Short mmCIF file of C-alpha atoms and ligand atoms in Angstrom, two decimals:
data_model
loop_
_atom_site.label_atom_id
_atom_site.label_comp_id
_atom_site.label_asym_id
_atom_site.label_seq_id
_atom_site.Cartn_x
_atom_site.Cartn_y
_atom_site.Cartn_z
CA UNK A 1 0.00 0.00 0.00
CA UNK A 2 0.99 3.79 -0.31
CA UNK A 3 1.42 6.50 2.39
CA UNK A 4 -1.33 9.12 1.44
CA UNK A 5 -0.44 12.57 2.72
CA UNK A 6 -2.86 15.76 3.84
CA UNK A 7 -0.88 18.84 4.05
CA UNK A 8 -1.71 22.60 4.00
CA UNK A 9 -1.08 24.80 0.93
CA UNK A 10 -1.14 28.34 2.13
CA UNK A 11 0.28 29.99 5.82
CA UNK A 12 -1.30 26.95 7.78
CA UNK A 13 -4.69 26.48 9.66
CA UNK A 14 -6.43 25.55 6.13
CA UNK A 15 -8.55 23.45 8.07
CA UNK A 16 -5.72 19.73 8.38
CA UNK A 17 -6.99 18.59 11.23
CA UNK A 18 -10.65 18.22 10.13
CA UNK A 19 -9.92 16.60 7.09
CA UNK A 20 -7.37 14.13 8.92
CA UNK A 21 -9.81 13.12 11.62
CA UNK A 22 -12.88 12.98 8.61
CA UNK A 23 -10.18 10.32 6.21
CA UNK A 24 -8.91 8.46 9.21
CA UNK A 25 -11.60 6.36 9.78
CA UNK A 26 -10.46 4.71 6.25
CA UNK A 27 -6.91 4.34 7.52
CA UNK A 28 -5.34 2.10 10.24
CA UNK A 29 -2.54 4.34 10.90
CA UNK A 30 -1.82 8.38 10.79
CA UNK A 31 1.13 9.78 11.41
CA UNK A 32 2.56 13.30 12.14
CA UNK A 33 5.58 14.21 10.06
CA UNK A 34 6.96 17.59 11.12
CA UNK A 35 6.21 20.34 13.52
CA UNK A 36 5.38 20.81 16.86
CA UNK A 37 3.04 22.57 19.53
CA UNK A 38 3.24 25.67 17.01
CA UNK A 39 0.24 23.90 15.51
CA UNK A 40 -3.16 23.97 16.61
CA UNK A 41 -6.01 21.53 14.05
CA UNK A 42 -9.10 21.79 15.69
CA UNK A 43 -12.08 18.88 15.10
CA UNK A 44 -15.14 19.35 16.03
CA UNK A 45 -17.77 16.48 15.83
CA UNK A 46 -20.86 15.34 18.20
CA UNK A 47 -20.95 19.07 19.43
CA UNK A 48 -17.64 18.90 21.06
CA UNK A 49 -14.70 20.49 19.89
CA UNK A 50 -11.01 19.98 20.20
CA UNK A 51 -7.67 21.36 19.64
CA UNK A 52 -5.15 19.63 18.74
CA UNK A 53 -1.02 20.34 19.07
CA UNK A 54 1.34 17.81 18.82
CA UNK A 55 -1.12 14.49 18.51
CA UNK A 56 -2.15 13.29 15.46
CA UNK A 57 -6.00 14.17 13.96
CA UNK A 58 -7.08 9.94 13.70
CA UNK A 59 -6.65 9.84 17.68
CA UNK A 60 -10.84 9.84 17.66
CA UNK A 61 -10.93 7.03 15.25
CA UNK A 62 -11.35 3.87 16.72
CA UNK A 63 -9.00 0.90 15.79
CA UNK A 64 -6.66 3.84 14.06
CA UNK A 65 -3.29 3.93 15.63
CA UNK A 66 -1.27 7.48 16.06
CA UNK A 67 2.34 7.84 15.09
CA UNK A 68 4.47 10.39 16.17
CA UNK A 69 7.02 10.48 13.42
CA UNK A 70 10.49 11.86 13.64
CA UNK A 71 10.02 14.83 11.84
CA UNK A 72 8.69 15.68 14.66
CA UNK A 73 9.73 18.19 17.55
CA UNK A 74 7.92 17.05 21.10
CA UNK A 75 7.56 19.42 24.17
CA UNK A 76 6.28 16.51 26.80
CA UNK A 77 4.64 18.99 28.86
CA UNK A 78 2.41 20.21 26.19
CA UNK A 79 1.93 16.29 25.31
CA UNK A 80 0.73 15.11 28.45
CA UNK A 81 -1.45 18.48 28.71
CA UNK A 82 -3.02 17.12 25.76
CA UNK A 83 -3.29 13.92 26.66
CA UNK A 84 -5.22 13.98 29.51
CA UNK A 85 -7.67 16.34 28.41
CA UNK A 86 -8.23 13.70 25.53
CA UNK A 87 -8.41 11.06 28.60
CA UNK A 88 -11.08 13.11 30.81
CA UNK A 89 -13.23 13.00 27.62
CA UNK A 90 -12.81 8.89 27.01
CA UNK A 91 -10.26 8.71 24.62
CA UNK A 92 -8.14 5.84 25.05
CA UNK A 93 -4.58 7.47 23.88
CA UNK A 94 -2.32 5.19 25.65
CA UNK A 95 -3.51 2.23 23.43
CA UNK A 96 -3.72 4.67 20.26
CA UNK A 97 0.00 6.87 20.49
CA UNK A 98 3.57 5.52 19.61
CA UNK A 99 6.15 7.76 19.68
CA UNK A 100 9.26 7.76 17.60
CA UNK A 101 12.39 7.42 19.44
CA UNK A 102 14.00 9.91 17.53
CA UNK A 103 11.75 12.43 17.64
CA UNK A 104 13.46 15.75 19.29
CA UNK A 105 12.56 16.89 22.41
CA UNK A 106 11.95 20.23 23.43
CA UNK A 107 13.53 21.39 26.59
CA UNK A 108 12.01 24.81 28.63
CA UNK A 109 14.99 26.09 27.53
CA UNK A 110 13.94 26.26 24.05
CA UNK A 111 10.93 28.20 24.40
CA UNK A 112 13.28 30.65 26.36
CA UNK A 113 15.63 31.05 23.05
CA UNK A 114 12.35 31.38 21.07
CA UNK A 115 11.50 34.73 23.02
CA UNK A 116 14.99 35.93 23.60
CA UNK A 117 15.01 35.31 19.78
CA UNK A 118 12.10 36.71 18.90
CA UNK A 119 12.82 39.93 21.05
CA UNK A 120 16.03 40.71 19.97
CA UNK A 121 14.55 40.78 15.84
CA UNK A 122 12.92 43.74 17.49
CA UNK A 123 10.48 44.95 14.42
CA UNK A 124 11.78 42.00 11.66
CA UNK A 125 10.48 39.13 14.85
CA UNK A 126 8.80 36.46 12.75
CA UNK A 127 5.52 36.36 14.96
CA UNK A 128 6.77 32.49 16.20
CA UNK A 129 4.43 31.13 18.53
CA UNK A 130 7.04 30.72 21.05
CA UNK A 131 6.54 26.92 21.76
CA UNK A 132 10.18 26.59 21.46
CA UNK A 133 10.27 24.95 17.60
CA UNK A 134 13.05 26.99 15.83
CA UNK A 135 15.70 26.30 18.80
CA UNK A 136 14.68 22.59 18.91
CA UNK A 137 15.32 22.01 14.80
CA UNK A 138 18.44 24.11 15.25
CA UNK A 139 19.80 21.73 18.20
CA UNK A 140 18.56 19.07 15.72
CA UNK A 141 20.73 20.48 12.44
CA UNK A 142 23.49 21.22 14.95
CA UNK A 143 23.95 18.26 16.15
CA UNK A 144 23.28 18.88 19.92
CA UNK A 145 19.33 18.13 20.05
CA UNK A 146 18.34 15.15 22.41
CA UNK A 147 15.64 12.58 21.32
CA UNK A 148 12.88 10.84 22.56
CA UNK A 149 14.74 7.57 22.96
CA UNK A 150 17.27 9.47 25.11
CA UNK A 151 15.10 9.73 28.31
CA UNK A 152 15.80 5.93 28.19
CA UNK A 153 19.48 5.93 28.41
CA UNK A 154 20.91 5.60 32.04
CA UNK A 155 22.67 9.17 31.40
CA UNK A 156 20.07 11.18 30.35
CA UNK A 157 20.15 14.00 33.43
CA UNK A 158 24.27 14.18 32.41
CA UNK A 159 23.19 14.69 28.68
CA UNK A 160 20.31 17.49 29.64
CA UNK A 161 22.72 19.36 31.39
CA UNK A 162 24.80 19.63 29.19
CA UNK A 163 22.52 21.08 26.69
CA UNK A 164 20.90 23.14 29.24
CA UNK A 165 24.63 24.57 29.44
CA UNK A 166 25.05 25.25 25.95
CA UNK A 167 21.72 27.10 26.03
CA UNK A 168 22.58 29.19 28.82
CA UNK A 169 25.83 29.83 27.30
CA UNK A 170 23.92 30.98 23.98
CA UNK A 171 21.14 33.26 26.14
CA UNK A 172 24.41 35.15 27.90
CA UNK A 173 24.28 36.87 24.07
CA UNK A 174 20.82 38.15 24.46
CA UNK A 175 19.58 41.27 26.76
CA UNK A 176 16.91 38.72 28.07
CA UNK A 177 15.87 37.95 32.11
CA UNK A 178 15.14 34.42 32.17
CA UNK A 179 14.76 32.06 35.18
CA UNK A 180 16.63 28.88 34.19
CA UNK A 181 14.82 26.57 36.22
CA UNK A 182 11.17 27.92 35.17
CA UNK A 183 9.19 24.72 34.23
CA UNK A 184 12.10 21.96 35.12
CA UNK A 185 10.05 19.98 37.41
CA UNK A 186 7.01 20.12 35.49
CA UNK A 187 9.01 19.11 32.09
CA UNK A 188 11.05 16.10 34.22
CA UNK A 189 7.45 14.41 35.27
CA UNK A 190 6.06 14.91 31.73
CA UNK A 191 8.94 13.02 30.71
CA UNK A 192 8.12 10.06 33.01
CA UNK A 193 4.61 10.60 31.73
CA UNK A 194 5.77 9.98 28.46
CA UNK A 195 7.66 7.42 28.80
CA UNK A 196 4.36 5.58 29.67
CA UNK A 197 3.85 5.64 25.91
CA UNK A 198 5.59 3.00 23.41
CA UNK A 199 8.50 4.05 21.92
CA UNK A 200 8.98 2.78 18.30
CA UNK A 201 11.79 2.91 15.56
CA UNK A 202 8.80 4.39 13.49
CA UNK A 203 11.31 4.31 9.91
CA UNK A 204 10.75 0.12 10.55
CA UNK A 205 7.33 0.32 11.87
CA UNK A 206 5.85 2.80 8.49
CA UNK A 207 7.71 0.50 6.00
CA UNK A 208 6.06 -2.66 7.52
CA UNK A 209 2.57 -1.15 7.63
CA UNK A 210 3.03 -0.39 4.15
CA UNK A 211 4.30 -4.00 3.04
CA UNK A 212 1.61 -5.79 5.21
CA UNK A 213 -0.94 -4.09 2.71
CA UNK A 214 -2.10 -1.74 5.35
CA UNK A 215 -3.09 2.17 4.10
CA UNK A 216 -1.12 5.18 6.19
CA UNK A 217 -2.18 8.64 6.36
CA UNK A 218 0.50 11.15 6.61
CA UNK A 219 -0.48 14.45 8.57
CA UNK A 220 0.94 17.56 8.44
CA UNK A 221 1.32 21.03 10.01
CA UNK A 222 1.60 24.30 8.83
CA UNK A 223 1.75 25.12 5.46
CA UNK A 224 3.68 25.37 2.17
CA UNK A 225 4.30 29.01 2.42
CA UNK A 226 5.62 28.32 5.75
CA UNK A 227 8.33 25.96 4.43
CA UNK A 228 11.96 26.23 6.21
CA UNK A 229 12.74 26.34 2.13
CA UNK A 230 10.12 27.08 -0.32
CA UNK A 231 7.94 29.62 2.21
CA UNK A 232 8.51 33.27 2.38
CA UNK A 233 12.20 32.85 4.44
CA UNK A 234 12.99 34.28 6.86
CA UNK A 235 9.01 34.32 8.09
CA UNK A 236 8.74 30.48 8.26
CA UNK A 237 8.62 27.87 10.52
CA UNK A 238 11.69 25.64 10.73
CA UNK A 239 10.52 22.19 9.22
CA UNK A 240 9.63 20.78 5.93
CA UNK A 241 5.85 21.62 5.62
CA UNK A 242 6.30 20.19 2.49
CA UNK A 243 4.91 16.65 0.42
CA UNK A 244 8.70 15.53 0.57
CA UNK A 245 8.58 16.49 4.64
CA UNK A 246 6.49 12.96 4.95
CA UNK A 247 9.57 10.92 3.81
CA UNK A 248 12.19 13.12 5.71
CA UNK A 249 9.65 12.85 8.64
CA UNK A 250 8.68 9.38 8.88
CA UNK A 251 11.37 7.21 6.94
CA UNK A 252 9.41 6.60 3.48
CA UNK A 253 11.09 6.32 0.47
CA UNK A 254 9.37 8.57 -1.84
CA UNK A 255 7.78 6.31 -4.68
CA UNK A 256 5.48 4.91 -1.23
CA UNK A 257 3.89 7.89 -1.53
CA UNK A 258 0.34 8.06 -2.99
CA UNK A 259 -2.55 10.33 -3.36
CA UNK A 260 -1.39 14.17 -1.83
CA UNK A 261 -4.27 15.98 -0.44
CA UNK A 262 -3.18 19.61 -0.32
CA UNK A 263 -5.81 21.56 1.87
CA UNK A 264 -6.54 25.36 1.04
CA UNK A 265 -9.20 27.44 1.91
CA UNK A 266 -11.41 29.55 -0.43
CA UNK A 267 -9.28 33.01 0.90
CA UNK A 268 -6.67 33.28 2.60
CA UNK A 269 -5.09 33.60 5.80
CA UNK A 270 -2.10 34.27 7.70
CA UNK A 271 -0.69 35.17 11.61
CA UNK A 272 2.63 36.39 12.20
CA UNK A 273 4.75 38.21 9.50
CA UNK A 274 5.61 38.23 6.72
CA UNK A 275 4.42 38.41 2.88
CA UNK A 276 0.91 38.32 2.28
CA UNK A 277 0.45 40.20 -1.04
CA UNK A 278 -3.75 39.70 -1.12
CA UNK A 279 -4.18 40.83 2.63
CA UNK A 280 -7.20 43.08 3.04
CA UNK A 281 -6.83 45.67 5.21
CA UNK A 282 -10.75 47.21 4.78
CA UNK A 283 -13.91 46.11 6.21
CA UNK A 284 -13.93 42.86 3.80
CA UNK A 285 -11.25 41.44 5.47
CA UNK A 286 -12.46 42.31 8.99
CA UNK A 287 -15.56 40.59 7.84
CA UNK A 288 -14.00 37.37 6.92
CA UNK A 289 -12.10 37.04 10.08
CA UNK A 290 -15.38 37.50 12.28
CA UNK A 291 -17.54 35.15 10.50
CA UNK A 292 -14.40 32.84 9.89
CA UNK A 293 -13.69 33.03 13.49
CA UNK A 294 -10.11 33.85 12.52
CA UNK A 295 -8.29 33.64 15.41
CA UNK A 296 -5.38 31.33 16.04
CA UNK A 297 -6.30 27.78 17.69
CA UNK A 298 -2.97 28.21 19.96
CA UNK A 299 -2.35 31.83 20.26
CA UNK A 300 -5.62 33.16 20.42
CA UNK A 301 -3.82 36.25 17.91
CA UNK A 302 -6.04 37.41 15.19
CA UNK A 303 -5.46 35.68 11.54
CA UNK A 304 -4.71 38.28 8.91
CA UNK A 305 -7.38 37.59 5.97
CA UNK A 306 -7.16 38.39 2.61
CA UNK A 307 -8.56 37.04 -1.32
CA UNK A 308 -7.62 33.90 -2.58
CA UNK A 309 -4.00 33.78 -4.26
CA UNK A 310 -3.84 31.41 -6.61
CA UNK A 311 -0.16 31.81 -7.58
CA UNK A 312 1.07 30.87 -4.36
CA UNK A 313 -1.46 28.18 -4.39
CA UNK A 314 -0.46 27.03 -7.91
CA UNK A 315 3.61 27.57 -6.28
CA UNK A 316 2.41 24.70 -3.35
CA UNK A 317 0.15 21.90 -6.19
CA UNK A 318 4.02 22.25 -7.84
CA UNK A 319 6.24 21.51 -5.21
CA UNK A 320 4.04 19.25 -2.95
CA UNK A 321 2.87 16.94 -6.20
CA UNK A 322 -1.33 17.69 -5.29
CA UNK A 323 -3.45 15.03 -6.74
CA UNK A 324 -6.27 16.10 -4.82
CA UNK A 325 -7.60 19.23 -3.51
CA UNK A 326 -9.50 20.09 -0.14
CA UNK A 327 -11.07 23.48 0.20
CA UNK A 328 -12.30 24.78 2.96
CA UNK A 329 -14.15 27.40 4.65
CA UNK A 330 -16.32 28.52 1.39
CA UNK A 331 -19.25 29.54 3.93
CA UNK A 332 -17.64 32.13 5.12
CA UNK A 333 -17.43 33.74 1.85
CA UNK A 334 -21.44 33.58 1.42
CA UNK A 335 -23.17 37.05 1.35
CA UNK A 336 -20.11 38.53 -0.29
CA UNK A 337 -21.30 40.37 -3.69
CA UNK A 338 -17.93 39.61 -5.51
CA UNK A 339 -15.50 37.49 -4.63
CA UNK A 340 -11.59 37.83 -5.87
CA UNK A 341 -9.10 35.41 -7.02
CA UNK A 342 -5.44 36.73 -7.38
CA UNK A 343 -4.25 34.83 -10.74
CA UNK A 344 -1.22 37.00 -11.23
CA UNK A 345 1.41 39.58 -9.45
CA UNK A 346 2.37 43.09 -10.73
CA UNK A 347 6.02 43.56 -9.49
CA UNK A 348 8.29 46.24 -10.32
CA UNK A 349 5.50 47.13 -13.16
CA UNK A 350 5.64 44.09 -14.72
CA UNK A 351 3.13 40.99 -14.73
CA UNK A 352 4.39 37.85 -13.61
CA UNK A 353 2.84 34.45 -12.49
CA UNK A 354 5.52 33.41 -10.41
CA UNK A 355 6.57 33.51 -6.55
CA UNK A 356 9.19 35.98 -6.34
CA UNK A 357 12.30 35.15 -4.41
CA UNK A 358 12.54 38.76 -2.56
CA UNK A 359 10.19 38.16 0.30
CA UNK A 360 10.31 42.07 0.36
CA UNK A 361 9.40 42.84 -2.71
CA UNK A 362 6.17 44.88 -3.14
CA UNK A 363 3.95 42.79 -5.09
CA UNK A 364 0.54 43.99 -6.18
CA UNK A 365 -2.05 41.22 -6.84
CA UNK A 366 -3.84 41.20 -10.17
CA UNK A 367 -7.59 40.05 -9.62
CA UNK A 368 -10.86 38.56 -11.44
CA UNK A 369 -13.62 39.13 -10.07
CA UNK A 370 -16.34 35.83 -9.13
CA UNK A 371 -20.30 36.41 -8.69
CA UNK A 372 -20.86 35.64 -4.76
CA UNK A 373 -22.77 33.27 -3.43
CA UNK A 374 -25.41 32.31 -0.66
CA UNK A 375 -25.32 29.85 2.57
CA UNK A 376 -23.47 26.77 1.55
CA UNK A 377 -23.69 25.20 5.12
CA UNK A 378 -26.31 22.67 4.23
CA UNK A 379 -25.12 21.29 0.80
CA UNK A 380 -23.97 17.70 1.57
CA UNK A 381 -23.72 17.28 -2.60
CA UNK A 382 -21.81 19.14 -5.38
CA UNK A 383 -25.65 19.28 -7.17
CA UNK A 384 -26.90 21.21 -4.47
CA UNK A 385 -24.59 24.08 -4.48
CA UNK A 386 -25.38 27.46 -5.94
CA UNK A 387 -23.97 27.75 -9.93
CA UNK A 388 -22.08 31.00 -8.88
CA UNK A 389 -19.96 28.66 -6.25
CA UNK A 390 -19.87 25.80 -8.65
CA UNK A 391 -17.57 27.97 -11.25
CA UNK A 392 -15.40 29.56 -8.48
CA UNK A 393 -14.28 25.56 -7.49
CA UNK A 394 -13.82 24.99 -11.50
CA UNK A 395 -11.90 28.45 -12.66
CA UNK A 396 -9.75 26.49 -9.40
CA UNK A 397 -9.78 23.65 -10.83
CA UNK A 398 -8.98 25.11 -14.63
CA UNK A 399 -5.89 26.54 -12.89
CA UNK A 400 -4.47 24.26 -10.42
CA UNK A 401 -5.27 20.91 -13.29
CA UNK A 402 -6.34 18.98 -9.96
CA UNK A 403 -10.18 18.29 -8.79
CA UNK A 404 -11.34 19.42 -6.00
CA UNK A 405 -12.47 16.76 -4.19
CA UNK A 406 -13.62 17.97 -0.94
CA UNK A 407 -15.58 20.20 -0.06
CA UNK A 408 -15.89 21.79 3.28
CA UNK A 409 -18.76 23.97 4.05
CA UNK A 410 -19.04 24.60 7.96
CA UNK A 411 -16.30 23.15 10.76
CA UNK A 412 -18.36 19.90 11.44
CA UNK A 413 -17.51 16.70 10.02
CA UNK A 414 -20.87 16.78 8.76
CA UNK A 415 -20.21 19.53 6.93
CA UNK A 416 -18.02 17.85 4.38
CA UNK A 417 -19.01 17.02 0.61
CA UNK A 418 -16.91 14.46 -0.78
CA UNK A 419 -16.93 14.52 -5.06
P1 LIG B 1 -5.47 23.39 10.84
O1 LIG B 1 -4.38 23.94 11.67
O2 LIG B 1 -5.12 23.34 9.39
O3 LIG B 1 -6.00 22.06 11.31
O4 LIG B 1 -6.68 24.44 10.95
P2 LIG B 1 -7.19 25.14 12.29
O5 LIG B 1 -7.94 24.16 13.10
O6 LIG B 1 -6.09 25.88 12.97
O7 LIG B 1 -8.12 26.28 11.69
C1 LIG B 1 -9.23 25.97 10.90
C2 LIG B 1 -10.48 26.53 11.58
O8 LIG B 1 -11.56 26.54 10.68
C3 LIG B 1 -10.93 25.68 12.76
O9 LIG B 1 -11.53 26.49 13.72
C4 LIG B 1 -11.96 24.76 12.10
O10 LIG B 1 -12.89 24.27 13.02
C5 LIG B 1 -12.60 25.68 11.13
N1 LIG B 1 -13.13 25.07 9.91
C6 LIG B 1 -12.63 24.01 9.21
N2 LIG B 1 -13.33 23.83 8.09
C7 LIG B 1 -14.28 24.78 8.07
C8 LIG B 1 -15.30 25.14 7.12
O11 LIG B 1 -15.46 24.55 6.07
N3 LIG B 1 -16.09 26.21 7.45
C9 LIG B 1 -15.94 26.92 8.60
N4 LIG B 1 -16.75 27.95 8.81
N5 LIG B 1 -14.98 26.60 9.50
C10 LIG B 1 -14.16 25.57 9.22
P1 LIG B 2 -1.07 24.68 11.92
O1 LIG B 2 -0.49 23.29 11.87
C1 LIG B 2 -0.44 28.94 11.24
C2 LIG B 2 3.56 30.50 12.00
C3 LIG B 2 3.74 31.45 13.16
C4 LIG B 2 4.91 32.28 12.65
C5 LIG B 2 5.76 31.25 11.91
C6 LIG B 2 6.87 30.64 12.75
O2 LIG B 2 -2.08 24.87 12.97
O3 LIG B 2 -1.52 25.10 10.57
P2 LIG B 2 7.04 28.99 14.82
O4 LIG B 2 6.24 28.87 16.07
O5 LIG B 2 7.03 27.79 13.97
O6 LIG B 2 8.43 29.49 15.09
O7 LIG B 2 6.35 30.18 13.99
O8 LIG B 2 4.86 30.22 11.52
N1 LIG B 2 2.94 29.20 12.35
C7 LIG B 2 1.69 28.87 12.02
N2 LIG B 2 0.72 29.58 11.43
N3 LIG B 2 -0.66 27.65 11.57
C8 LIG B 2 0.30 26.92 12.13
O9 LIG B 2 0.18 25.59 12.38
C9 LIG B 2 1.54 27.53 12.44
N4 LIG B 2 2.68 27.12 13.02
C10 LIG B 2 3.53 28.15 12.95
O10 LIG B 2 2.60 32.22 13.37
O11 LIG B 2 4.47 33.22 11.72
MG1 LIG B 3 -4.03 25.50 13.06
#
């Protein structure tokens, strides 16, 4: 069997985690590939809602088994926050979570070097989230990064000093009051906590479940425009958001990988800095952030909203091989008179359909214009969907050369049409 992936194609929160937890009941296994606590996929089904951070979206799906991959970066305190609120609501995660041993840890000591960071970039501070993510991949790249299978290992309080040393030897550069024991104790018992979970050489485990003719879903976080490479650098994240971040992230070689779901939604949205050349700054865009409820699942910090750009969403189908879109939040567009779609950028006066690589260039969208539609939030088929909608989903379609398959029209899993 192949690895199917889900992944986001804009500046994250496209709306992963619903889709994940809507496909997982077709798959045995899902797995995270990349990130951390930075993300936030929310599910909401039965009237309850959830949040999700560092656990993958099939942990609801009975008989579906949750891999932390690798690729991943793990705070344990954030982990075993997450896990027991899953527990107090009957969710069995002990029998449904393996953890890869070499996932990377992060220490309280990362999320300090996040904000010392993040302060010292003054005006240019990417907006991180500040769960520690950009330290813990550069301990990783550097070499110095402790892993999940390391809390195993009969020196593992030696080996944490020792990075804790390096880190205070790397603050001593910034202007930044820290208290170097702040959440110690708390992070020490959420490592015992952890360690409650099976630990698994996940590289061996994926390839088997794919040779035993079992299907995998691959989850990821963020986005494509938030790629450590292909996003808007410097105002990324620090992991491979991208398709080929599934094989980096869990061990697959790349011809396992099958049908690419590549989530956008039907405008855009971003938090933090950076590029954003369709952002609305008028009472539109305020619009779409109240009725999209546009505010970030972790940070609470309002989502900048803007039209949708289909040259950085045409930049994502390319590098993340799409063979299926997802696209989301189309209700929140109803009522709207006209609706945009950016199919080019003016830049220094001249047209051009590509991504430029100055992520400070000024870049003026070009726009056609789309006939609005009305409430979608009750369409369970394609049929039933106003005409005006239907060609907004083909001129997509037309441009991208990949269906849209999904259809999301409200945050329920109800709410889901499925071409
Ligand atoms: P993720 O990070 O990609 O999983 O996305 P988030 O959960 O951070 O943000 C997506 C938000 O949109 C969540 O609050 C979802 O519940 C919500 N959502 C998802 N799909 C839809 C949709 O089709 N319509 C509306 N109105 N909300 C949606
Ligand atoms: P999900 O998986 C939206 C953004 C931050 C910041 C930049 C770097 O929910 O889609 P980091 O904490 O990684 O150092 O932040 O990336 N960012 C996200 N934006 N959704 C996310 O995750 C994000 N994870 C990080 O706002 O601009
Ligand atoms: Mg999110």
């Amino acid at each position: 069997m192949k690895a199917d992936v889900i992944l986001g194609l804009q500046w994250g929160d496209e709306g992963k985690g619903k889709i994940v937890d809507l496909l997982a009941s077709r798959y045995p296994v899902v797995a995270r590939f990349q990130g951390g606590p930075n993300a936030g996929h929310s599910i909401h089904f039965g009237g309850k809602s959830y949040v999700l951070r560092s656990i993958p979206s099939g942990i609801f799906r009975e008989g579906a088994l949750n891999i932390i991959g690798n690729g991943v970066v793990l705070d344990p305190i954030t982990f075993r926050q997450e896990c027991e609120a899953l527990i107090a609501d009957g969710v069995p995660v002990k029998d449904r979570i393996y953890i890869s041993r070499k996932a990377h840890l992060i220490l309280p000591t990362h999320r300090i070097l996040d904000a010392a960071s993040e302060a010292a970039k003054g005006k240019a501070k990417i907006g991180s989230t500040l769960k520690g993510i950009g330290p813990a991949y550069m301990d990783k790249t550097g070499r110095n990064g402790m892993r999940v299978g390391d809390t195993e290992a009969a020196d593992f309080m030696d080996r944490l000093s020792v990075l804790r040393q390096r880190h205070f030897s790397v603050l001593r550069q910034y202007d930044y009051e820290y208290d170097p024991d702040a959440d110690l104790k708390e992070w020490l018992s959420a490592v015992e906590y952890m360690r409650g979970f099976k630990f698994i050489d996940s590289e061996y485990f994926a390839n088997e479940v794919l040779a035993s003719g079992k299907a995998m879903l691959c989850e990821g976080a963020q986005g494509t425009m938030l790629d450590i490479d292909f996003g808007s650098y410097p105002f990324v994240t620090s992991s491979s958001t991208v398709c080929a971040g599934a094989c980096i992230g869990l061990g697959l070689p790349p011809h396992s990988i099958g049908e690419v779901y590549g989530i956008f939604k039907a405008y855009c949205t971003r938090v933090g800095s950076g590029p954003f050349p369709t952002e609305l700054f008028d009472a539109t865009g305020e619009e779409i952030r109240k009725k999209g409820f546009e505010f970030g699942a972790v940070t609470k910090r309002p989502r900048r909203t803007g039209w949708l750009d289909l040259v950085a969403l045409k930049y994502a189908v390319m590098i993340d091989g799409v063979t299926a879109l997802a696209m989301m939040k189309s209700d929140v567009l109803a009522g709207f008179d006209k609706v945009k779609v950016a199919v080019a950028y003016k830049v220094d006066g001249k047209t051009v359909s590509h991504v430029p690589y100055d992520t400070y260039a000024e870049v003026e969208p070009v726009y056609e214009e789309f006939d609005g539609w009305g409430d979608l939030t009750e369409a369970r088929s394609y049929e039933e969907l106003p005409v005006s909608f239907r060609k907004y989903v083909e001129f997509i379609e037309s441009r991208t050369n990949v269906p849209v398959k999904i259809l999301s029209v409200g945050p329920d899993r109800s709410q889901t049409i499925i071409r």
